[in-house]
Short mmCIF file of C-alpha atoms in Angstrom, two decimals:
data_model
loop_
_atom_site.label_atom_id
_atom_site.label_comp_id
_atom_site.label_asym_id
_atom_site.label_seq_id
_atom_site.Cartn_x
_atom_site.Cartn_y
_atom_site.Cartn_z
CA MET A 1 57.70 -77.03 -30.59
CA THR A 2 60.78 -79.19 -29.84
CA ASP A 3 60.86 -81.89 -27.25
CA LYS A 4 62.60 -81.06 -23.86
CA PRO A 5 65.98 -82.80 -23.77
CA ASN A 6 66.37 -85.54 -21.32
CA ILE A 7 68.09 -84.79 -18.02
CA GLU A 8 71.41 -86.66 -17.92
CA ILE A 9 72.42 -88.47 -14.79
CA ILE A 10 76.19 -88.85 -14.29
CA PRO A 11 77.42 -91.29 -11.63
CA ALA A 12 80.37 -89.84 -9.73
CA VAL A 13 83.17 -92.03 -8.39
CA LEU A 14 85.45 -90.79 -5.57
CA PRO A 15 88.07 -93.67 -5.75
CA ARG A 16 90.70 -94.31 -3.17
CA SER A 17 92.39 -96.91 -5.35
CA TRP A 18 92.44 -98.45 -8.85
CA ASN A 19 90.45 -101.40 -7.55
CA GLU A 20 87.82 -99.23 -6.08
CA LEU A 21 87.52 -97.35 -9.37
CA GLU A 22 87.19 -100.55 -11.27
CA SER A 23 84.63 -101.94 -8.93
CA ALA A 24 82.42 -98.80 -9.06
CA LEU A 25 82.44 -98.65 -12.92
CA LYS A 26 81.37 -102.23 -13.13
CA ARG A 27 78.39 -101.41 -10.78
CA VAL A 28 76.91 -99.06 -13.39
CA ARG A 29 78.13 -100.93 -16.49
CA GLY A 30 75.30 -100.99 -19.12
CA VAL A 31 73.10 -98.23 -17.68
CA THR A 32 75.25 -95.20 -18.38
CA ARG A 33 77.72 -94.16 -20.94
CA ARG A 34 79.34 -91.35 -18.92
CA VAL A 35 80.91 -91.40 -15.48
CA GLN A 36 82.65 -88.63 -13.56
CA ILE A 37 85.89 -89.51 -11.77
CA ASP A 38 86.57 -87.13 -8.84
CA VAL A 39 90.20 -86.26 -8.33
CA CYS A 40 91.50 -84.75 -5.03
CA ASP A 41 95.15 -83.87 -4.52
CA GLY A 42 94.78 -83.20 -0.75
CA HIS A 43 95.43 -79.42 -1.22
CA PHE A 44 92.23 -78.04 -2.95
CA ALA A 45 90.01 -80.51 -1.14
CA ARG A 46 90.73 -82.52 2.03
CA GLY A 47 92.03 -85.98 1.46
CA LYS A 48 93.66 -87.60 -1.49
CA THR A 49 92.10 -89.94 -4.03
CA TRP A 50 93.28 -92.09 -6.92
CA PRO A 51 95.50 -91.28 -8.75
CA TYR A 52 97.35 -89.36 -6.12
CA LYS A 53 97.46 -92.56 -4.14
CA ASP A 54 98.78 -94.66 -7.05
CA GLY A 55 100.81 -92.51 -9.30
CA ASP A 56 102.66 -95.21 -11.04
CA LYS A 57 99.55 -96.89 -12.36
CA PHE A 58 98.10 -93.63 -13.55
CA GLN A 59 101.35 -92.77 -15.53
CA THR A 60 101.06 -96.01 -17.52
CA ILE A 61 97.48 -94.79 -18.46
CA VAL A 62 98.76 -91.33 -19.31
CA ALA A 63 101.44 -92.98 -21.51
CA GLN A 64 98.53 -95.00 -23.09
CA GLU A 65 100.27 -98.25 -22.15
CA HIS A 66 97.02 -99.17 -20.40
CA GLY A 67 93.47 -97.79 -20.39
CA LEU A 68 91.00 -96.88 -17.71
CA PRO A 69 88.67 -99.65 -16.63
CA LEU A 70 85.94 -100.12 -19.29
CA TRP A 71 87.55 -97.51 -21.42
CA ASP A 72 85.90 -98.94 -24.53
CA GLU A 73 82.42 -98.82 -22.96
CA MET A 74 82.33 -95.50 -21.18
CA ASP A 75 83.12 -91.87 -21.56
CA PHE A 76 84.97 -90.25 -18.72
CA GLU A 77 84.88 -86.74 -17.28
CA PHE A 78 87.40 -85.79 -14.60
CA ASP A 79 86.50 -83.29 -11.83
CA LEU A 80 89.84 -81.82 -10.96
CA MET A 81 89.65 -80.77 -7.33
CA VAL A 82 93.31 -79.87 -7.24
CA GLY A 83 95.21 -76.85 -6.14
CA GLU A 84 96.68 -76.01 -9.65
CA PRO A 85 94.93 -77.72 -12.61
CA GLY A 86 97.23 -76.25 -15.22
CA PRO A 87 100.29 -78.48 -14.73
CA VAL A 88 98.31 -81.64 -14.65
CA VAL A 89 95.32 -81.15 -17.01
CA MET A 90 97.07 -82.72 -19.94
CA ASP A 91 97.55 -85.96 -17.97
CA TYR A 92 93.84 -86.36 -17.68
CA VAL A 93 93.31 -85.58 -21.35
CA HIS A 94 95.85 -88.29 -22.33
CA ALA A 95 94.28 -90.62 -19.76
CA GLY A 96 91.07 -90.50 -21.87
CA GLY A 97 88.98 -87.67 -20.33
CA SER A 98 86.42 -86.37 -22.90
CA ARG A 99 85.22 -83.70 -20.43
CA ILE A 100 87.40 -81.95 -17.84
CA VAL A 101 86.03 -79.87 -15.03
CA VAL A 102 88.19 -77.30 -13.28
CA HIS A 103 87.10 -75.29 -10.32
CA ALA A 104 86.95 -71.57 -10.69
CA LYS A 105 88.63 -70.86 -7.37
CA SER A 106 91.72 -73.06 -8.08
CA ALA A 107 94.97 -71.34 -8.91
CA GLY A 108 95.43 -70.79 -12.63
CA ALA A 109 92.03 -72.22 -13.53
CA ALA A 110 91.40 -69.76 -16.39
CA ASP A 111 94.84 -70.67 -17.92
CA ALA A 112 93.97 -74.38 -17.75
CA VAL A 113 90.73 -73.80 -19.54
CA GLN A 114 92.38 -71.71 -22.24
CA HIS A 115 94.94 -74.42 -22.74
CA MET A 116 92.18 -77.03 -23.33
CA VAL A 117 90.33 -74.72 -25.71
CA GLY A 118 93.60 -74.24 -27.57
CA LEU A 119 93.85 -78.00 -28.03
CA ASN A 120 90.39 -78.13 -29.58
CA GLU A 121 91.22 -75.27 -31.97
CA ASP A 122 94.76 -76.29 -32.99
CA SER A 123 94.71 -80.06 -33.13
CA GLY A 124 92.45 -82.61 -34.66
CA SER A 125 93.76 -85.21 -32.12
CA PHE A 126 91.57 -83.93 -29.19
CA SER A 127 87.99 -82.92 -28.74
CA ILE A 128 87.68 -81.97 -25.06
CA GLN A 129 84.56 -80.57 -23.40
CA VAL A 130 85.43 -78.01 -20.75
CA GLY A 131 83.47 -77.43 -17.57
CA VAL A 132 83.97 -74.77 -14.90
CA ALA A 133 82.76 -75.49 -11.38
CA LEU A 134 81.43 -72.83 -8.93
CA GLY A 135 80.97 -73.21 -5.18
CA ALA A 136 77.53 -72.47 -3.82
CA HIS A 137 78.76 -69.21 -2.32
CA GLN A 138 80.12 -67.96 -5.66
CA SER A 139 78.43 -65.80 -8.29
CA PRO A 140 77.90 -66.01 -12.06
CA ASP A 141 80.37 -63.08 -12.20
CA ASP A 142 83.09 -65.55 -11.15
CA LEU A 143 82.92 -66.95 -14.67
CA GLU A 144 84.18 -63.73 -16.24
CA PRO A 145 87.86 -64.61 -16.23
CA PHE A 146 87.08 -67.53 -18.36
CA ASP A 147 85.86 -65.39 -21.26
CA ALA A 148 83.04 -67.87 -22.08
CA GLN A 149 85.63 -70.50 -23.02
CA TYR A 150 83.71 -73.34 -21.47
CA ASP A 151 81.01 -75.78 -22.57
CA SER A 152 79.26 -76.19 -19.29
CA VAL A 153 79.07 -75.01 -15.68
CA GLN A 154 78.95 -77.20 -12.59
CA VAL A 155 77.36 -75.98 -9.45
CA MET A 156 78.63 -77.58 -6.23
CA GLY A 157 75.75 -78.57 -3.97
CA ILE A 158 77.74 -79.34 -0.84
CA GLU A 159 79.97 -77.22 1.46
CA HIS A 160 82.99 -79.66 1.59
CA GLU A 161 84.12 -80.44 -1.97
CA GLY A 162 85.72 -83.82 -2.39
CA ARG A 163 83.34 -85.70 -0.04
CA GLN A 164 80.34 -87.81 -0.75
CA GLY A 165 77.25 -88.36 1.36
CA GLU A 166 76.88 -84.78 2.57
CA PRO A 167 73.37 -83.30 2.45
CA PHE A 168 72.51 -80.69 -0.19
CA ASP A 169 73.29 -77.13 0.79
CA PRO A 170 70.85 -76.42 3.68
CA ASP A 171 70.90 -72.68 2.96
CA ASN A 172 69.86 -73.22 -0.71
CA LYS A 173 72.71 -70.92 -1.96
CA ALA A 174 73.44 -73.55 -4.61
CA LEU A 175 69.95 -73.61 -5.78
CA PHE A 176 69.82 -69.81 -5.99
CA LEU A 177 73.10 -69.86 -7.88
CA LEU A 178 71.71 -72.38 -10.33
CA LYS A 179 68.63 -70.17 -10.96
CA ARG A 180 70.86 -67.18 -11.53
CA LEU A 181 73.01 -68.97 -13.95
CA ARG A 182 69.96 -70.32 -15.90
CA ALA A 183 68.55 -66.71 -16.14
CA ARG A 184 71.83 -65.42 -17.48
CA TYR A 185 72.65 -68.39 -19.71
CA PRO A 186 69.38 -69.88 -21.04
CA HIS A 187 71.03 -72.46 -23.27
CA LEU A 188 74.15 -73.41 -21.25
CA PRO A 189 74.40 -77.02 -19.96
CA LEU A 190 74.38 -76.79 -16.20
CA GLN A 191 75.10 -79.67 -13.88
CA VAL A 192 74.83 -80.00 -10.12
CA ASP A 193 77.36 -82.12 -8.22
CA GLY A 194 77.04 -82.81 -4.49
CA GLY A 195 73.92 -83.67 -2.44
CA VAL A 196 71.88 -84.87 -5.35
CA ARG A 197 69.16 -87.26 -4.21
CA LEU A 198 65.72 -88.57 -5.31
CA ASP A 199 63.98 -86.08 -3.14
CA ASN A 200 65.59 -82.94 -4.60
CA ALA A 201 66.10 -84.03 -8.22
CA ARG A 202 62.92 -82.35 -9.49
CA ALA A 203 63.71 -79.07 -7.72
CA LEU A 204 67.22 -78.97 -9.18
CA VAL A 205 65.81 -79.57 -12.71
CA ALA A 206 63.10 -76.93 -12.22
CA ALA A 207 65.92 -74.45 -11.11
CA GLY A 208 67.80 -75.09 -14.32
CA ALA A 209 69.97 -78.15 -14.11
CA THR A 210 70.37 -80.26 -17.24
CA ARG A 211 72.73 -82.75 -15.67
CA LEU A 212 72.74 -84.30 -12.18
CA VAL A 213 76.04 -85.73 -10.89
CA ALA A 214 75.31 -88.26 -8.17
CA GLY A 215 77.80 -90.13 -6.00
CA SER A 216 76.44 -91.59 -2.80
CA ALA A 217 72.82 -91.71 -4.13
CA ILE A 218 74.04 -94.25 -6.65
CA PHE A 219 77.06 -95.99 -5.19
CA GLY A 220 75.75 -95.91 -1.67
CA ALA A 221 72.76 -98.03 -2.69
CA LYS A 222 72.78 -101.76 -2.65
CA ASP A 223 71.69 -101.83 -6.31
CA SER A 224 73.53 -99.03 -8.14
CA LYS A 225 71.83 -99.72 -11.40
CA ALA A 226 68.40 -99.51 -9.91
CA ALA A 227 69.37 -96.31 -8.06
CA TYR A 228 70.54 -94.77 -11.36
CA GLU A 229 67.33 -95.72 -13.05
CA ALA A 230 65.23 -94.36 -10.19
CA LEU A 231 67.08 -91.04 -10.24
CA TYR A 232 66.88 -90.77 -14.00
CA THR A 233 63.14 -91.37 -13.93
CA GLU A 234 62.52 -88.83 -11.13
CA ALA A 235 64.62 -86.16 -12.84
CA ASN A 236 62.79 -86.64 -16.16
CA ALA A 237 59.36 -86.77 -14.60
CA GLN A 238 58.49 -83.13 -15.20
#
């Protein structure tokens, strides 16, 4: 009998600026290797985040003239809450993203996923993990256009994507979707993003989550490192 793998906790940053991104990353420095950077273009989700508020700085990172904060200590995943991920996805690959999440309901999402898969197949320069995000109201059938070309699925636990601090889906549609996904894909990594807290971590894991993406539960705390540790302990208590 093999040991049950540990549940991964991924801090999520919703940065309004470069300085805010840098400050947030420093708050979890040393307790996590991976951080999710939420990206909103103001079309897919309400409001713009960095880098849409600081394009010049981002382009120097894409050109590899500069790196993301703590680039040599952390692995980054970008959650692309953008209207059309296809035209911009390579920017986030060049910026240092080792995992890219696209939302199934965004325009051209399947093509963006296929493009990243092609990079992995055709080039030794990139090794990108691909995630597809589903809203709580969606179905496992919404993954069909992606032809299983993804490494993981992200279930959104809140109604308004691109926000932090909202409560977890009160109708439990996200929880039901998580259970359906786990039943259909017994070995697929599943992560929940949005509304993750200490008091629902165990329920999310029991429903099938192998990763919990937490924003306000970690960065809304006075001590982000202690909040991360507490969430990790709770998620792995079963």
